[in-house]
Amino acid sequence: MSDAEFLLLGDALWLDFVNTQGAPGRAEALADPQAYLRWTKALRLEAPETAVAFAEALRFRDQLTRLAQALEAGRTPPAGAIEAINTRLAARPGAERLVRVGGAWRVRYAPDRAPTAVEAIARSAAETLATPVAVVRSCANPACGLFLLDETSNQSRRWCSGTRCGKLGRTERRRRTRLTPIVNET
């Protein structure tokens, strides 16, 4: 899914949220509460009710960014990020928790209402952790830096988008591997 104002290329709601941060060559996408409201509407999420929700969302995004960085580096998810996810999941009427069962993450859930934006984001992060074949990585384009979710069977996804960064990467790879003509020196 893509939107003119927001880059929605992470293939997981929580990564699209993390990717709203400013990165090299990109401005902060959620610069104010109105931008956050537009982002939630673009993703058809429950709109935040107060300006406090915006500040809370940005703090949550920082924790999720640390989670994405840890997963990309192959490290254990930070305890603070797991706690933040569980706090948001527990805020929703019904019981939903991210728990470790037999060495794998599991999500237990029984909703009573539609999730708020941060609850939906927390659910997305929990689902990623609970999916053993999901790999979080950064786009292979060094100028991009967007996080993406690779759920391919051979873990081969490298680009945030085949048309946005993949085309540039393939063009550069062809340019580097093109054979140079042999010049006869006689």
mmCIF file of C-alpha atoms in Angstrom:
data_model
loop_
_atom_site.group_PDB
_atom_site.id
_atom_site.type_symbol
_atom_site.label_atom_id
_atom_site.label_comp_id
_atom_site.label_asym_id
_atom_site.label_seq_id
_atom_site.Cartn_x
_atom_site.Cartn_y
_atom_site.Cartn_z
ATOM 1 C CA MET A 1 0.000 0.000 0.000
ATOM 2 C CA SER A 2 1.308 3.449 -0.823
ATOM 3 C CA ASP A 3 0.076 6.948 -0.096
ATOM 4 C CA ALA A 4 1.244 10.217 -1.664
ATOM 5 C CA GLU A 5 2.119 11.747 1.717
ATOM 6 C CA PHE A 6 3.434 8.663 3.524
ATOM 7 C CA LEU A 7 5.789 5.839 2.538
ATOM 8 C CA LEU A 8 3.894 2.655 3.348
ATOM 9 C CA LEU A 9 6.340 0.019 2.170
ATOM 10 C CA GLY A 10 7.269 -1.970 5.288
ATOM 11 C CA ASP A 11 4.616 -4.678 4.754
ATOM 12 C CA ALA A 12 3.765 -4.522 8.452
ATOM 13 C CA LEU A 13 1.829 -1.730 10.115
ATOM 14 C CA TRP A 14 4.373 -1.294 12.881
ATOM 15 C CA LEU A 15 7.249 -0.952 10.399
ATOM 16 C CA ASP A 16 5.291 1.618 8.386
ATOM 17 C CA PHE A 17 4.916 3.481 11.703
ATOM 18 C CA VAL A 18 8.653 3.210 12.484
ATOM 19 C CA ASN A 19 9.416 4.405 8.946
ATOM 20 C CA THR A 20 7.611 7.710 9.590
ATOM 21 C CA GLN A 21 10.738 8.946 11.367
ATOM 22 C CA GLY A 22 13.006 11.235 9.451
ATOM 23 C CA ALA A 23 15.930 9.399 7.882
ATOM 24 C CA PRO A 24 18.676 10.518 5.507
ATOM 25 C CA GLY A 25 16.984 12.444 2.719
ATOM 26 C CA ARG A 26 13.521 12.298 4.329
ATOM 27 C CA ALA A 27 11.707 14.616 6.675
ATOM 28 C CA GLU A 28 9.805 13.543 9.786
ATOM 29 C CA ALA A 29 6.420 12.382 8.467
ATOM 30 C CA LEU A 30 4.633 12.861 11.798
ATOM 31 C CA ALA A 31 5.799 16.376 12.568
ATOM 32 C CA ASP A 32 2.588 17.336 14.396
ATOM 33 C CA PRO A 33 -0.683 15.848 15.698
ATOM 34 C CA GLN A 34 -2.460 16.695 12.429
ATOM 35 C CA ALA A 35 0.079 14.657 10.447
ATOM 36 C CA TYR A 36 -0.454 11.738 12.849
ATOM 37 C CA LEU A 37 -4.208 12.048 12.316
ATOM 38 C CA ARG A 38 -3.715 11.992 8.513
ATOM 39 C CA TRP A 39 -1.438 8.946 8.847
ATOM 40 C CA THR A 40 -4.005 7.033 10.908
ATOM 41 C CA LYS A 41 -6.708 7.903 8.379
ATOM 42 C CA ALA A 42 -4.485 6.833 5.456
ATOM 43 C CA LEU A 43 -4.154 3.424 7.134
ATOM 44 C CA ARG A 44 -7.844 3.301 8.137
ATOM 45 C CA LEU A 45 -7.019 3.153 11.834
ATOM 46 C CA GLU A 46 -9.077 4.459 14.733
ATOM 47 C CA ALA A 47 -8.232 8.174 14.926
ATOM 48 C CA PRO A 48 -6.532 9.370 18.126
ATOM 49 C CA GLU A 49 -8.797 11.321 20.439
ATOM 50 C CA THR A 50 -6.338 13.735 22.062
ATOM 51 C CA ALA A 51 -3.026 15.501 21.521
ATOM 52 C CA VAL A 52 -1.667 13.377 24.379
ATOM 53 C CA ALA A 53 -2.190 10.367 22.107
ATOM 54 C CA PHE A 54 0.279 11.909 19.630
ATOM 55 C CA ALA A 55 3.042 12.277 22.246
ATOM 56 C CA GLU A 56 2.355 8.735 23.483
ATOM 57 C CA ALA A 57 2.507 7.422 19.918
ATOM 58 C CA LEU A 58 5.899 9.047 19.309
ATOM 59 C CA ARG A 59 7.309 7.513 22.511
ATOM 60 C CA PHE A 60 5.959 4.141 21.404
ATOM 61 C CA ARG A 61 7.510 4.635 17.956
ATOM 62 C CA ASP A 62 10.933 5.166 19.586
ATOM 63 C CA GLN A 63 10.573 1.834 21.414
ATOM 64 C CA LEU A 64 9.486 0.098 18.216
ATOM 65 C CA THR A 65 12.444 1.602 16.359
ATOM 66 C CA ARG A 66 14.781 0.019 18.918
ATOM 67 C CA LEU A 67 12.905 -3.260 18.395
ATOM 68 C CA ALA A 68 13.331 -3.054 14.594
ATOM 69 C CA GLN A 69 17.040 -2.287 14.980
ATOM 70 C CA ALA A 70 17.497 -5.241 17.346
ATOM 71 C CA LEU A 71 15.654 -7.636 15.031
ATOM 72 C CA GLU A 72 17.628 -6.428 12.015
ATOM 73 C CA ALA A 73 20.873 -7.035 13.903
ATOM 74 C CA GLY A 74 19.719 -10.505 15.034
ATOM 75 C CA ARG A 75 19.587 -9.497 18.694
ATOM 76 C CA THR A 76 16.963 -10.375 21.286
ATOM 77 C CA PRO A 77 14.044 -7.933 21.337
ATOM 78 C CA PRO A 78 14.546 -5.258 24.013
ATOM 79 C CA ALA A 79 12.528 -5.971 27.154
ATOM 80 C CA GLY A 80 11.264 -2.379 27.132
ATOM 81 C CA ALA A 81 9.777 -2.841 23.669
ATOM 82 C CA ILE A 82 8.037 -6.079 24.679
ATOM 83 C CA GLU A 83 6.669 -4.354 27.775
ATOM 84 C CA ALA A 84 5.458 -1.390 25.672
ATOM 85 C CA ILE A 85 3.712 -3.747 23.240
ATOM 86 C CA ASN A 86 2.072 -5.680 26.068
ATOM 87 C CA THR A 87 0.967 -2.447 27.771
ATOM 88 C CA ARG A 88 -0.851 -1.325 24.618
ATOM 89 C CA LEU A 89 -2.332 -4.762 24.015
ATOM 90 C CA ALA A 90 -3.565 -4.930 27.612
ATOM 91 C CA ALA A 91 -5.252 -1.505 27.284
ATOM 92 C CA ARG A 92 -7.777 -2.938 24.852
ATOM 93 C CA PRO A 93 -10.881 -4.457 26.437
ATOM 94 C CA GLY A 94 -10.422 -8.169 26.339
ATOM 95 C CA ALA A 95 -7.190 -9.958 27.001
ATOM 96 C CA GLU A 96 -4.267 -9.812 24.608
ATOM 97 C CA ARG A 97 -0.684 -10.563 25.563
ATOM 98 C CA LEU A 98 2.571 -11.312 23.827
ATOM 99 C CA VAL A 99 4.027 -14.356 25.581
ATOM 100 C CA ARG A 100 6.902 -16.712 24.969
ATOM 101 C CA VAL A 101 5.692 -20.323 24.630
ATOM 102 C CA GLY A 102 8.180 -23.115 23.994
ATOM 103 C CA GLY A 103 10.803 -20.710 22.682
ATOM 104 C CA ALA A 104 8.448 -18.902 20.257
ATOM 105 C CA TRP A 105 6.364 -15.735 20.622
ATOM 106 C CA ARG A 106 2.578 -16.236 20.767
ATOM 107 C CA VAL A 107 -0.238 -13.701 20.825
ATOM 108 C CA ARG A 108 -3.310 -14.467 22.929
ATOM 109 C CA TYR A 109 -6.291 -12.281 22.035
ATOM 110 C CA ALA A 110 -9.990 -11.706 22.743
ATOM 111 C CA PRO A 111 -11.183 -8.196 21.629
ATOM 112 C CA ASP A 112 -14.239 -6.261 22.774
ATOM 113 C CA ARG A 113 -13.880 -3.264 20.406
ATOM 114 C CA ALA A 114 -11.920 -1.956 17.421
ATOM 115 C CA PRO A 115 -8.298 -1.185 18.297
ATOM 116 C CA THR A 116 -6.940 2.340 18.592
ATOM 117 C CA ALA A 117 -4.040 3.248 16.303
ATOM 118 C CA VAL A 118 -1.328 2.396 18.848
ATOM 119 C CA GLU A 119 -3.126 -0.826 19.776
ATOM 120 C CA ALA A 120 -3.228 -1.871 16.106
ATOM 121 C CA ILE A 121 0.460 -0.976 15.767
ATOM 122 C CA ALA A 122 1.281 -3.007 18.887
ATOM 123 C CA ARG A 123 -0.688 -5.949 17.489
ATOM 124 C CA SER A 124 1.275 -5.744 14.236
ATOM 125 C CA ALA A 125 4.602 -5.782 16.113
ATOM 126 C CA ALA A 126 3.434 -8.721 18.220
ATOM 127 C CA GLU A 127 2.415 -10.666 15.101
ATOM 128 C CA THR A 128 5.847 -10.067 13.569
ATOM 129 C CA LEU A 129 7.561 -11.415 16.675
ATOM 130 C CA ALA A 130 5.207 -14.385 16.682
ATOM 131 C CA THR A 131 6.000 -15.279 13.047
ATOM 132 C CA PRO A 132 9.165 -17.402 12.966
ATOM 133 C CA VAL A 133 9.893 -16.826 9.253
ATOM 134 C CA ALA A 134 9.539 -13.033 9.419
ATOM 135 C CA VAL A 135 12.792 -11.106 9.133
ATOM 136 C CA VAL A 136 13.093 -7.360 9.714
ATOM 137 C CA ARG A 137 15.773 -5.589 7.714
ATOM 138 C CA SER A 138 16.625 -2.218 6.242
ATOM 139 C CA CYS A 139 16.283 -1.540 2.547
ATOM 140 C CA ALA A 140 19.477 -2.455 0.673
ATOM 141 C CA ASN A 141 19.611 1.038 -0.816
ATOM 142 C CA PRO A 142 22.018 2.877 1.542
ATOM 143 C CA ALA A 143 20.261 6.171 0.809
ATOM 144 C CA CYS A 144 16.860 4.771 1.837
ATOM 145 C CA GLY A 145 17.034 3.216 5.309
ATOM 146 C CA LEU A 146 13.364 2.155 5.490
ATOM 147 C CA PHE A 147 12.659 -0.969 7.529
ATOM 148 C CA LEU A 148 10.823 -3.798 5.785
ATOM 149 C CA LEU A 149 9.406 -7.179 6.663
ATOM 150 C CA ASP A 150 10.737 -10.125 4.671
ATOM 151 C CA GLU A 151 8.426 -13.115 4.888
ATOM 152 C CA THR A 152 9.683 -14.801 1.719
ATOM 153 C CA SER A 153 10.569 -18.471 2.095
ATOM 154 C CA ASN A 154 14.224 -17.908 1.159
ATOM 155 C CA GLN A 155 14.593 -14.543 2.946
ATOM 156 C CA SER A 156 15.534 -12.858 -0.338
ATOM 157 C CA ARG A 157 13.711 -9.525 -0.094
ATOM 158 C CA ARG A 158 16.207 -6.660 -0.095
ATOM 159 C CA TRP A 159 14.331 -3.552 -1.219
ATOM 160 C CA CYS A 160 11.535 -1.528 0.362
ATOM 161 C CA SER A 161 9.937 -1.441 -3.084
ATOM 162 C CA GLY A 162 10.965 -3.007 -6.371
ATOM 163 C CA THR A 163 10.117 0.195 -8.221
ATOM 164 C CA ARG A 164 11.436 2.695 -5.674
ATOM 165 C CA CYS A 165 14.814 1.260 -4.644
ATOM 166 C CA GLY A 166 15.017 -2.135 -6.335
ATOM 167 C CA LYS A 167 15.178 -0.645 -9.820
ATOM 168 C CA LEU A 168 18.081 1.579 -8.757
ATOM 169 C CA GLY A 169 19.871 -1.403 -7.201
ATOM 170 C CA ARG A 170 19.394 -3.630 -10.228
ATOM 171 C CA THR A 171 20.600 -0.860 -12.572
ATOM 172 C CA GLU A 172 23.702 -0.267 -10.441
ATOM 173 C CA ARG A 173 24.447 -4.010 -10.234
ATOM 174 C CA ARG A 174 24.193 -4.344 -14.037
ATOM 175 C CA ARG A 175 26.431 -1.330 -14.506
ATOM 176 C CA ARG A 176 29.100 -2.825 -12.227
ATOM 177 C CA THR A 177 28.979 -6.308 -13.763
ATOM 178 C CA ARG A 178 28.867 -5.249 -17.386
ATOM 179 C CA LEU A 179 31.833 -6.728 -19.195
ATOM 180 C CA THR A 180 34.280 -4.222 -20.546
ATOM 181 C CA PRO A 181 35.314 -4.779 -24.149
ATOM 182 C CA ILE A 182 38.707 -6.378 -24.720
ATOM 183 C CA VAL A 183 41.024 -4.036 -26.560
ATOM 184 C CA ASN A 184 43.612 -5.601 -28.855
ATOM 185 C CA GLU A 185 46.992 -4.018 -28.463
ATOM 186 C CA THR A 186 48.887 -4.605 -31.674
#
